[in-house]
XYZ file of C-alpha atoms in Angstrom:
751
model
C 0.176 0.051 -0.051
C 1.249 3.449 -0.852
C 0.818 6.560 1.204
C 0.742 9.522 -1.300
C 1.016 13.082 -0.196
C 3.383 12.455 2.734
C 7.128 13.576 2.347
C 9.922 11.194 3.382
C 12.958 12.904 1.707
C 16.326 12.670 2.844
C 18.233 14.719 5.366
C 18.147 18.587 4.972
C 20.025 20.809 7.056
C 19.529 24.451 6.694
C 23.047 26.321 5.983
C 22.680 28.547 8.839
C 22.445 25.814 11.468
C 25.664 24.425 9.736
C 27.613 27.558 10.371
C 25.895 28.487 13.965
C 28.501 29.745 16.935
C 28.762 26.561 19.114
C 27.940 28.989 22.156
C 24.325 29.757 20.547
C 23.962 26.281 19.436
C 24.359 24.932 23.110
C 22.568 27.796 24.987
C 19.604 27.178 22.587
C 19.164 23.779 23.104
C 19.181 23.829 26.703
C 16.601 26.635 26.183
C 14.533 24.190 24.265
C 15.128 21.184 26.415
C 13.261 23.371 29.171
C 10.224 23.949 27.240
C 9.666 20.809 25.335
C 5.702 20.526 26.458
C 5.073 23.991 25.098
C 6.911 23.234 21.755
C 5.040 19.828 21.461
C 1.516 21.773 22.113
C 2.602 24.207 19.430
C 3.197 21.528 16.977
C 0.075 19.892 17.769
C -2.028 22.843 17.606
C -0.536 24.186 14.345
C -1.467 20.557 12.605
C -4.954 20.840 13.886
C -5.482 24.277 12.886
C -3.985 23.863 9.308
C -6.323 20.716 8.979
C -3.295 18.649 8.225
C -3.401 14.683 8.128
C -2.657 13.949 11.592
C -0.344 11.225 12.609
C -1.198 7.909 13.548
C 0.098 6.224 17.003
C -2.315 7.694 19.159
C -1.347 6.527 22.951
C -4.708 4.542 23.037
C -3.598 2.579 19.891
C -1.546 0.283 22.265
C -2.292 -1.317 25.701
C 1.492 -0.815 26.576
C 1.853 2.361 29.019
C 5.750 1.999 30.226
C 6.675 5.774 29.230
C 2.996 7.347 29.587
C 1.755 5.283 32.844
C 0.209 7.629 35.639
C -0.824 5.012 37.781
C -2.891 1.813 37.503
C -4.872 1.424 34.381
C -4.390 5.358 33.637
C -2.414 6.531 30.628
C -1.609 10.281 29.222
C -4.496 11.260 26.922
C -3.893 11.743 23.002
C -2.097 15.492 22.645
C -4.366 16.088 19.732
C -7.438 15.937 21.846
C -5.925 17.800 24.631
C -5.489 20.900 22.293
C -8.755 23.214 22.460
C -10.046 23.544 18.908
C -12.748 26.366 18.587
C -13.723 24.637 15.191
C -14.879 21.367 16.668
C -13.842 17.943 16.658
C -10.903 16.961 14.367
C -12.267 13.579 13.324
C -15.826 13.356 14.667
C -16.973 9.816 15.157
C -13.562 8.267 15.440
C -12.684 6.579 18.877
C -10.199 9.288 19.634
C -10.321 12.506 17.822
C -6.868 12.284 16.307
C -8.577 9.651 13.858
C -5.928 6.703 14.446
C -7.946 3.725 13.299
C -5.934 1.622 16.117
C -7.322 3.654 18.920
C -8.394 1.148 21.456
C -6.099 -1.709 20.497
C -5.970 -4.632 22.956
C -2.590 -5.864 21.367
C 0.478 -4.448 20.330
C 0.650 -6.974 17.422
C -1.910 -4.593 15.667
C 0.564 -1.912 14.876
C 3.215 -4.518 14.069
C 0.848 -6.218 11.503
C 0.182 -2.694 10.148
C 3.936 -2.042 9.394
C 4.541 -5.374 7.959
C 1.914 -4.379 5.216
C 3.758 -1.281 4.576
C 6.234 -1.297 1.648
C 9.858 -2.005 2.563
C 12.564 0.643 3.198
C 10.249 3.544 4.320
C 11.622 5.860 7.139
C 9.911 6.007 10.676
C 8.232 9.208 10.099
C 6.308 7.604 7.041
C 4.957 5.056 9.222
C 2.810 7.554 11.097
C 0.856 7.955 7.995
C 0.460 4.377 7.062
C -3.301 5.016 7.433
C -4.635 2.481 5.124
C -2.618 -0.409 6.749
C -3.684 0.622 10.191
C -7.291 0.743 8.872
C -7.025 -2.756 7.152
C -5.860 -4.304 10.613
C -8.470 -2.691 12.571
C -11.080 -4.006 10.130
C -9.367 -7.267 10.095
C -9.642 -7.446 13.850
C -13.365 -6.172 14.090
C -14.421 -8.754 11.643
C -12.389 -11.908 12.796
C -11.762 -11.107 16.457
C -8.399 -12.143 18.054
C -5.214 -12.616 16.102
C -5.571 -16.366 17.195
C -9.054 -16.567 15.369
C -6.967 -14.471 12.400
C -4.076 -17.063 12.369
C -6.693 -20.158 12.125
C -8.260 -18.643 8.870
C -7.491 -20.597 5.630
C -4.974 -18.836 3.487
C -7.520 -18.110 0.803
C -10.012 -16.503 2.960
C -7.388 -14.164 4.458
C -6.281 -13.487 1.035
C -9.814 -12.853 -0.346
C -10.354 -10.577 2.468
C -7.302 -8.583 2.134
C -8.072 -8.069 -1.623
C -11.585 -7.155 -1.248
C -10.812 -4.556 1.415
C -11.752 -1.112 0.147
C -8.422 0.352 1.108
C -6.598 -1.977 -1.286
C -5.851 -0.839 -4.924
C -4.566 -2.701 -8.065
C -1.202 -1.323 -7.440
C -1.156 -2.802 -3.919
C 0.569 -6.008 -3.602
C -0.867 -7.380 -0.349
C -1.275 -10.933 -0.058
C -2.118 -13.382 2.886
C 1.521 -14.626 3.011
C 3.103 -11.847 4.635
C 0.215 -11.715 7.659
C 0.398 -15.414 7.938
C 4.047 -15.863 8.026
C 4.028 -13.043 10.849
C 1.620 -14.647 13.034
C 3.373 -17.629 12.675
C 6.687 -16.432 13.983
C 4.630 -14.462 16.517
C 3.061 -17.947 17.996
C 6.459 -19.402 18.002
C 8.154 -16.835 20.186
C 9.111 -17.913 23.581
C 8.181 -14.603 25.302
C 4.590 -14.794 24.824
C 1.620 -17.071 24.966
C -0.584 -17.699 21.718
C -0.654 -15.435 18.860
C -0.253 -12.056 20.716
C 2.519 -9.493 21.563
C 1.074 -8.572 24.811
C 3.453 -8.777 27.670
C 6.351 -8.811 25.226
C 8.205 -6.018 27.151
C 10.532 -7.694 29.526
C 13.592 -7.724 27.183
C 16.376 -5.263 26.943
C 16.064 -2.668 24.461
C 18.737 -3.947 22.008
C 17.224 -7.875 22.080
C 13.807 -6.559 21.929
C 14.548 -4.703 18.698
C 16.347 -7.805 17.265
C 13.402 -10.081 18.082
C 11.073 -7.755 16.341
C 13.304 -7.279 13.142
C 13.482 -10.757 12.962
C 9.713 -10.801 12.135
C 8.575 -10.972 8.723
C 7.998 -7.502 7.141
C 9.916 -5.844 10.061
C 13.031 -3.956 8.998
C 15.862 -2.843 11.556
C 14.535 1.001 11.697
C 10.938 -0.345 11.831
C 11.779 -2.339 14.803
C 13.027 0.738 16.733
C 9.965 2.851 15.612
C 7.654 0.007 17.007
C 9.525 0.011 20.254
C 8.816 3.544 20.714
C 5.098 3.607 19.299
C 3.884 0.219 19.853
C 5.676 -1.015 23.017
C 5.821 2.444 24.572
C 9.705 2.281 25.376
C 11.581 5.532 25.909
C 13.569 5.496 22.886
C 14.202 7.932 20.124
C 14.381 6.288 16.299
C 16.605 8.278 13.990
C 14.571 9.453 10.811
C 15.831 11.855 8.160
C 12.815 14.161 8.346
C 12.417 14.464 11.761
C 16.239 14.717 12.034
C 16.203 17.602 9.684
C 13.501 19.199 11.622
C 15.460 18.701 15.165
C 18.726 20.298 13.421
C 16.378 23.309 12.538
C 15.099 23.596 15.942
C 18.792 23.197 17.355
C 17.966 19.970 19.353
C 20.519 18.104 17.234
C 23.908 19.365 15.637
C 24.405 18.532 11.979
C 27.065 16.298 13.005
C 24.867 14.331 15.465
C 22.221 14.139 12.526
C 24.652 12.961 9.886
C 26.173 10.121 12.268
C 24.884 6.692 11.006
C 22.769 5.559 13.979
C 19.331 4.005 14.268
C 18.490 5.959 17.716
C 19.404 9.274 19.335
C 20.354 8.542 22.967
C 21.431 11.864 23.915
C 17.737 12.782 23.302
C 16.428 9.555 25.138
C 18.716 11.173 28.238
C 17.553 14.566 27.875
C 13.725 13.876 27.345
C 11.292 12.928 29.960
C 10.098 9.405 29.069
C 6.217 10.518 29.078
C 7.192 12.984 26.576
C 9.399 10.861 23.941
C 6.405 9.233 22.132
C 4.447 12.557 22.214
C 7.230 14.782 20.808
C 8.257 12.469 18.351
C 4.804 12.114 16.861
C 4.073 15.725 16.693
C 7.563 16.380 15.030
C 6.600 13.755 12.198
C 3.359 15.350 11.868
C 5.081 18.580 10.911
C 8.053 17.276 9.135
C 5.948 15.182 6.683
C 3.015 17.130 6.111
C 4.201 20.729 6.553
C 7.796 20.453 5.514
C 11.186 21.418 7.134
C 12.457 24.171 4.551
C 9.335 26.633 4.919
C 9.314 26.743 8.535
C 11.340 30.150 8.548
C 8.717 31.816 6.648
C 4.925 31.489 7.841
C 5.229 28.652 10.468
C 4.132 28.957 14.020
C 6.947 27.115 15.531
C 9.518 29.225 13.727
C 10.089 31.334 17.008
C 11.685 28.250 18.601
C 13.996 27.319 15.579
C 17.697 27.838 15.904
C 17.771 28.308 11.939
C 15.363 31.248 12.367
C 17.000 32.890 15.269
C 20.429 32.677 13.165
C 18.825 34.074 10.077
C 17.428 37.182 12.098
C 20.731 37.887 13.771
C 22.854 37.845 10.612
C 20.299 40.678 9.322
C 22.259 43.752 9.065
C 21.600 46.345 11.871
C 21.886 50.150 11.035
C 19.176 51.497 13.493
C 19.683 52.957 17.023
C 20.839 50.550 19.649
C 19.083 49.762 22.987
C 19.490 47.575 26.153
C 16.641 46.791 28.625
C 17.609 46.661 32.511
C 14.838 44.652 34.434
C 13.482 43.459 31.230
C 10.875 41.080 32.561
C 8.983 39.531 29.737
C 10.128 42.079 27.111
C 7.253 44.542 26.875
C 9.230 47.796 26.614
C 11.759 46.085 24.335
C 8.947 44.670 21.868
C 7.571 48.409 21.775
C 11.001 49.866 20.978
C 11.730 47.231 18.402
C 8.505 47.936 16.646
C 9.743 51.719 16.417
C 12.993 50.746 14.761
C 15.236 50.280 17.616
C 17.840 47.361 17.759
C 17.718 45.704 21.178
C 21.256 44.343 21.776
C 21.083 43.151 25.754
C 18.957 42.373 28.432
C 18.813 41.386 31.947
C 16.363 40.285 34.376
C 16.309 37.871 37.720
C 13.060 35.902 36.955
C 13.969 32.737 34.957
C 10.365 32.472 33.469
C 10.400 36.011 32.446
C 14.008 35.684 30.923
C 12.920 32.785 28.842
C 9.919 34.596 27.548
C 12.174 37.349 26.633
C 14.772 35.120 24.849
C 12.175 33.275 22.823
C 10.666 36.589 21.773
C 13.787 38.582 20.819
C 15.547 36.109 18.344
C 17.625 38.953 17.051
C 19.846 39.121 20.323
C 22.158 36.173 20.914
C 21.411 33.961 24.011
C 24.534 35.227 25.576
C 23.366 38.677 25.711
C 20.099 37.993 27.589
C 21.177 37.480 31.046
C 18.851 35.952 33.847
C 21.038 37.374 37.001
C 20.399 39.558 39.997
C 21.744 42.902 38.572
C 23.396 43.539 41.978
C 25.446 40.293 41.281
C 26.309 41.071 37.948
C 29.192 43.695 36.370
C 26.203 44.634 33.924
C 27.881 47.481 32.574
C 31.307 45.724 31.861
C 29.144 42.951 29.818
C 27.280 45.588 27.906
C 30.164 47.403 27.042
C 32.255 44.211 25.947
C 29.102 42.802 23.880
C 27.425 45.845 22.891
C 29.728 48.871 22.918
C 27.848 52.088 23.616
C 24.261 51.789 23.502
C 21.912 54.725 22.313
C 19.365 54.095 24.911
C 18.834 52.372 28.255
C 15.550 51.780 29.189
C 14.211 49.867 32.448
C 11.642 49.714 35.087
C 13.392 48.642 38.302
C 11.074 46.167 40.333
C 8.197 48.305 41.883
C 6.057 45.861 44.195
C 7.289 47.594 47.360
C 5.865 50.868 45.907
C 2.663 49.454 44.808
C -0.552 49.442 46.728
C -1.088 45.852 46.112
C 2.514 45.038 47.028
C 2.367 46.872 50.252
C -0.921 45.341 51.422
C 0.886 41.793 50.803
C 3.884 42.551 52.667
C 2.265 44.407 55.604
C -0.112 41.426 55.988
C 2.640 39.065 56.467
C 4.909 41.595 58.415
C 3.533 44.279 60.820
C 6.883 45.771 61.107
C 7.485 45.907 57.424
C 9.022 49.153 56.019
C 9.034 50.104 52.317
C 12.225 51.927 52.891
C 13.613 48.938 54.345
C 12.710 46.699 51.416
C 15.807 46.019 49.349
C 13.606 46.398 45.909
C 12.907 50.004 46.707
C 16.847 51.025 46.151
C 17.167 48.947 42.814
C 16.911 52.155 41.085
C 20.324 52.780 42.152
C 21.723 49.860 39.921
C 19.986 51.633 36.909
C 21.758 54.829 37.940
C 25.227 52.947 37.969
C 24.658 51.718 34.556
C 24.001 55.080 33.389
C 26.713 56.574 35.095
C 29.227 53.779 33.481
C 27.885 53.578 29.922
C 26.578 57.609 29.278
C 23.963 56.740 26.771
C 22.419 59.339 24.562
C 19.059 58.806 26.505
C 17.288 56.867 29.007
C 13.603 55.926 30.046
C 12.590 54.680 33.360
C 8.866 53.336 34.141
C 7.490 52.661 37.423
C 4.584 52.886 39.618
C 2.691 55.839 41.343
C 4.113 55.194 44.462
C 7.271 56.322 43.435
C 6.181 60.094 43.618
C 4.488 59.737 47.024
C 6.073 60.127 50.294
C 7.179 56.531 51.901
C 5.358 56.198 55.184
C 5.906 59.356 57.446
C 9.614 59.564 56.478
C 9.242 62.599 54.250
C 11.212 60.563 51.483
C 9.896 60.118 48.134
C 12.002 57.658 45.840
C 11.569 59.801 42.944
C 13.696 62.393 44.840
C 16.581 60.129 45.555
C 16.522 59.082 41.723
C 16.799 62.669 40.796
C 19.645 63.067 43.142
C 21.331 60.266 41.683
C 20.981 61.991 38.220
C 22.464 65.267 39.677
C 25.712 63.100 41.008
C 26.087 61.929 37.639
C 26.224 65.400 36.120
C 28.766 66.349 38.808
C 31.013 63.327 38.524
C 30.680 62.001 35.006
C 31.667 63.456 31.814
C 28.004 64.292 30.694
C 24.758 64.997 32.757
C 21.262 64.649 31.563
C 18.385 66.639 31.031
C 15.514 64.862 33.248
C 11.577 65.236 33.070
C 9.218 62.887 34.437
C 5.470 62.469 34.748
C 2.675 60.386 35.928
C 0.799 59.277 32.626
C -2.612 57.849 32.212
C -1.783 55.271 29.964
C -5.240 54.688 28.733
C -5.021 58.335 27.161
C -2.170 56.646 24.925
C -5.058 54.108 23.819
C -4.472 51.430 26.515
C -7.688 49.868 27.265
C -7.321 49.542 30.895
C -6.905 52.214 33.840
C -3.072 52.368 34.300
C -1.198 55.041 35.837
C 2.517 54.948 35.584
C 5.578 57.115 36.060
C 7.623 58.027 33.106
C 10.980 59.335 33.473
C 12.946 60.494 30.163
C 16.306 61.690 29.964
C 18.763 62.996 27.327
C 22.162 63.629 27.441
C 23.001 67.343 27.462
C 25.511 67.225 24.783
C 23.067 66.196 22.192
C 20.049 68.205 23.018
C 19.131 70.237 20.007
C 18.392 73.934 20.991
C 14.940 73.858 20.402
C 14.020 70.399 21.702
C 12.146 70.089 24.945
C 11.542 66.724 26.603
C 8.212 68.140 27.743
C 7.359 67.739 24.130
C 7.678 63.785 24.293
C 4.824 63.731 27.032
C 2.858 66.329 25.052
C 2.899 64.053 22.071
C 2.437 60.955 23.694
C -0.987 59.493 22.563
C -1.699 62.195 20.211
C -2.497 59.463 17.550
C -5.454 57.962 19.894
C -8.661 59.658 19.062
C -10.951 57.649 21.350
C -11.339 55.488 24.402
C -10.325 51.671 23.984
C -12.543 49.334 25.395
C -12.292 45.815 26.654
C -14.430 44.549 23.727
C -12.190 46.168 21.611
C -9.101 44.606 23.204
C -10.235 40.774 23.318
C -12.037 40.858 19.802
C -11.058 37.751 17.860
C -10.136 35.515 20.629
C -11.912 32.493 21.072
C -14.891 32.910 23.949
C -13.526 30.102 26.380
C -15.907 28.276 28.929
C -14.182 27.780 32.346
C -11.546 25.249 32.372
C -11.170 25.428 28.574
C -8.016 26.558 26.433
C -4.521 25.729 27.316
C -0.948 26.468 26.534
C -2.106 26.970 22.611
C -5.525 27.122 21.074
C -5.766 25.900 17.599
C -7.292 29.168 16.058
C -8.914 32.168 16.727
C -12.532 33.541 15.792
C -12.858 34.733 12.234
C -13.488 38.450 11.526
C -11.862 41.992 11.116
C -9.747 43.446 13.679
C -10.621 46.185 16.289
C -8.996 49.466 15.754
C -7.109 48.880 18.858
C -5.914 45.629 17.441
C -5.153 46.847 14.029
C -3.302 50.089 15.245
C -1.104 48.197 17.635
C -0.038 45.185 15.309
C -1.701 42.777 17.923
C -2.933 40.280 15.660
C 0.537 39.294 15.211
C 1.622 36.717 12.624
C -0.064 33.831 13.888
C -3.593 31.969 13.681
C -3.100 30.167 17.179
C -3.960 31.587 20.601
C -0.955 31.216 22.777
C -1.307 31.406 26.619
C -5.219 31.401 26.241
C -6.287 29.167 29.349
C -9.526 29.868 31.476
C -9.750 28.856 35.118
C -11.965 26.275 36.415
C -13.305 28.255 39.224
C -14.465 25.131 40.939
C -15.954 26.890 44.138
C -19.650 27.039 44.127
C -19.641 30.345 46.112
C -17.595 31.743 43.174
C -19.754 30.274 40.672
C -22.846 31.737 42.126
C -21.010 35.337 42.510
C -20.225 35.273 38.977
C -23.445 34.068 37.538
C -25.960 35.485 39.644
C -24.739 38.222 41.947
C -22.468 40.345 40.107
C -23.563 42.843 37.315
C -21.117 44.387 34.885
C -19.403 46.985 36.870
C -20.362 45.614 40.395
C -17.802 44.861 43.164
C -18.108 42.701 46.060
C -18.989 45.913 48.181
C -21.822 46.080 45.778
C -23.046 42.664 46.273
C -22.961 43.293 49.996
C -24.661 46.517 50.202
C -26.717 46.773 47.094
C -28.398 43.636 46.302
C -31.005 43.485 49.313
C -28.976 41.074 51.219
C -29.916 38.196 48.815
C -26.106 37.467 48.175
C -24.354 39.273 50.889
C -23.424 36.106 52.772
C -21.174 35.143 49.952
C -18.826 37.983 50.434
C -16.677 36.604 53.454
C -14.133 39.277 53.378
C -13.832 42.765 54.670
C -15.204 45.283 52.250
C -15.689 48.009 54.814
C -19.092 49.614 55.621
C -21.747 51.077 53.352
C -20.310 54.525 54.294
C -16.713 53.659 54.303
C -15.802 51.123 51.447
C -12.548 49.333 51.477
C -11.136 46.512 49.393
C -14.097 46.501 47.329
C -12.661 45.018 44.076
C -11.324 41.259 45.332
C -14.456 40.565 43.321
C -15.025 42.604 40.171
C -17.254 42.191 37.001
C -15.679 44.051 33.827
C -17.600 45.835 31.599
C -17.382 45.252 27.946
C -17.888 48.800 26.514
C -15.418 50.284 29.199
C -11.706 49.812 29.804
C -10.541 47.172 32.104
C -8.867 48.065 35.752
C -5.199 47.879 36.059
C -3.746 44.714 34.879
C -1.685 43.245 37.930
C 0.613 40.263 38.759
C -2.036 39.281 41.559
C -3.941 37.768 38.735
C -1.507 34.837 39.295
C -3.490 34.276 42.720
C -6.912 34.506 41.209
C -8.679 36.316 38.749
C -11.899 37.139 40.753
C -11.335 40.782 40.290
C -11.352 40.418 36.613
C -14.375 38.253 35.889
C -15.965 38.637 32.334
C -19.650 38.580 31.672
C -20.954 36.173 29.018
C -20.245 37.929 25.601
C -23.297 36.449 24.018
C -25.707 37.635 26.822
C -24.196 40.913 27.425
C -22.777 41.968 23.943
C -24.320 39.774 21.539
C -27.694 38.751 22.504
C -27.459 35.166 21.264
C -29.370 32.558 23.406
C -28.227 29.810 21.451
C -24.661 30.615 22.425
C -25.081 32.001 25.653
C -23.648 29.908 28.576
C -23.237 30.585 32.283
C -19.791 29.060 32.119
C -18.547 31.750 30.094
C -18.734 33.920 33.337
C -14.824 33.541 34.482
C -11.852 35.303 35.082
C -9.823 36.734 32.056
C -7.110 34.294 30.649
C -3.440 35.350 30.561
C -3.847 35.975 26.721
C -6.589 38.430 27.364
C -4.633 40.164 30.087
C -1.661 40.485 27.477
C -4.052 41.888 24.982
C -5.130 44.621 27.530
C -1.624 45.244 27.965
C -1.041 45.329 24.042
C 1.128 42.446 23.701
C 1.111 41.002 20.091
C -0.610 37.638 19.908
C 2.388 35.866 18.730
C 4.171 36.846 21.989
C 4.475 33.482 23.767
C 4.743 33.563 27.369
C 6.891 30.369 28.845
C 6.784 29.136 32.266
C 3.665 27.825 34.577
C 0.308 29.285 34.225
C 0.637 31.395 37.105
C 4.032 32.977 35.855
C 2.266 34.147 32.653
C -0.096 36.282 34.770
C 2.995 37.771 36.873
C 5.090 38.363 33.861
C 1.972 40.422 31.900
C 1.123 42.380 35.120
C 4.578 43.603 35.592
C 5.190 44.363 31.988
C 5.723 47.658 30.700
C 2.961 47.783 27.677
C 4.722 47.298 24.362
C 2.365 50.277 23.155
C 4.316 52.711 25.482
C 7.649 51.584 24.299
C 6.655 51.925 20.562
C 5.383 55.602 21.267
C 8.102 56.749 23.162
C 10.568 54.916 20.616
C 8.703 57.124 17.938
C 9.392 60.243 19.661
C 12.697 59.799 20.439
C 14.230 58.352 17.333
C 13.998 61.901 15.238
C 16.190 63.324 17.996
C 18.530 60.647 18.505
C 19.229 59.705 14.839
C 18.119 63.124 12.926
C 15.092 60.907 11.251
C 11.579 62.318 11.343
C 9.800 59.173 10.761
C 10.250 55.682 11.562
C 8.849 52.558 9.431
C 7.664 49.231 11.024
C 7.788 46.060 9.003
C 4.385 44.725 10.550
C 1.468 44.274 8.306
C -1.895 45.051 9.360
C -4.362 41.933 9.417
C -6.744 41.340 6.478
C -10.423 42.506 7.088
C -13.327 39.794 7.392
C -16.375 39.486 8.943
C -16.906 39.332 12.787
C -19.321 39.118 15.629
C -16.785 41.288 17.712
């Protein structure tokens, strides 16, 4: 039987990967190994969304569970069914939605027999798409029962059945001989009883492979592949298509891929047992139906590819240069890059935020993205040795100690807590030290409103200490800076949330033009924003999930034209997938009643306590103050679709009860058929990212709760882009900046 339409070509290694610097290759491989689960989900979702032929070898297609076992009689689910698909089931009516006809198999011999029927000398990746052979075996088992029954059939009966099967064509040369010989040899094996391969798992892997390869119709490479897919052994079969893709990723070096071998033991040692069969299958699905060479152009996995990263780094950089201190997930850098700056170095202490930054800034070599405490790093020397003299330094020293939410949290844990004693309060000094050392042309600092207010009863404002630091730089360094700061309402810049932040901008005195005033930057921020942006505009096009739906990746978006907010801020990105779009389950009955019955759009817990005729007041079990003196009103709050959202905060990592969405199909589009009470839920990380103006192809790595922290702590990319656009003409004598991002195509939407 043939399997047309599936590529099974030879090894193909991108030239950029062959010439990759050893350090970049090594660091990229280490990075990928930390995030293989996310990569697997992206590969899987991309195949579902593009409606590609999905690879077989569902985990339910074998009773063996060595690598995937969770407990007694419990196995890992099929990854293709775990991905949320807004368009519905991938293969409706099949035992498993992935469509593998052998799902539900009770004997590994089913998969072995299917391979025996495939033309010889096919690579492992091809076997994932031997759909006809697997269907024939499934039908054969359904028609005659056990393999023992099939072995007892007369040769002519079996031969007639095979030739009359709907999947058999005139070109196929299948006879009963190959199956009969296979079943005869299986029955003679000393490791099993009868015509079965169940419980045939007690051998060493090499010996196991030899026994399988000795069976009729099973080659050397087939046997290794069957060990992984039919017997669930944690091994990694070599394959030219998959190995080519692994080289593009950077998980294999060209030398490793070109070494004659039947399995890659390095990957077996690095990848967890449960993930080996899942990732191998997902890679085969992409390599064989999506191709290898096209990945750099329009594929959702390209951000993870070493080949893509190297190509981006090889582009000529002629723009202004910038570095990002306390970079977090890279929001400030994202905006600056859109405005034309070349980001060249970044540092942050949080490992998950740094991983996110690393993935989304492929133009920066791994060695120039540092995960470290800035106080323990000679940052200025590293920057000077790798970047030289940057034109712009930006950063937002951690602000939790100065934010209202952060102060409440620390005070609750320690009655003697003092903001001035919090080590995070003085991290601005590290920022000033780097400015003193590097003397960039310009600088930008972003922080919370608390930096401008008196700390307790001390008479001290942190902003005053920052300004004193700049005065010291002017007195002790070659150049001083003209400094201006202001408390900026970011909603006036077009952000669909209430978010007040202190923006401080400095320009080196020697390059200030005579007629240039820094105040003009603040005056011009948001000048192109003509109207208020709302929650509805921000979330347009995202799948409208029920509680508990979604995940790392959702296979698609809702069709439709982007809102003005999405289009003007390039948020749709270069992807049709929805990343980091996972809704909480909200299992507590109390919360569900509050969401579905007690809260109306715009309400808080205080409203439920004092304005609902006591019907639901017993559900508010925390202190909201009195009717005359409210306090902590917003522990529960329902958002309004046609208003901006409240400030997106890192506290969303703990719960999203203060960001409850009302059902879109009840409060915006009156659609009884689609209205669902389970759509009353807290916002997802992707929805929070939309409110922060992150593009949809900005992937947040790390655990679920860390996504919220990264997003809540970030500088909105919109802010970085607008500031970058206003600084560029002065720093580079240019009057305009062009971006290379294209607007999405218009369509029809219910948003």
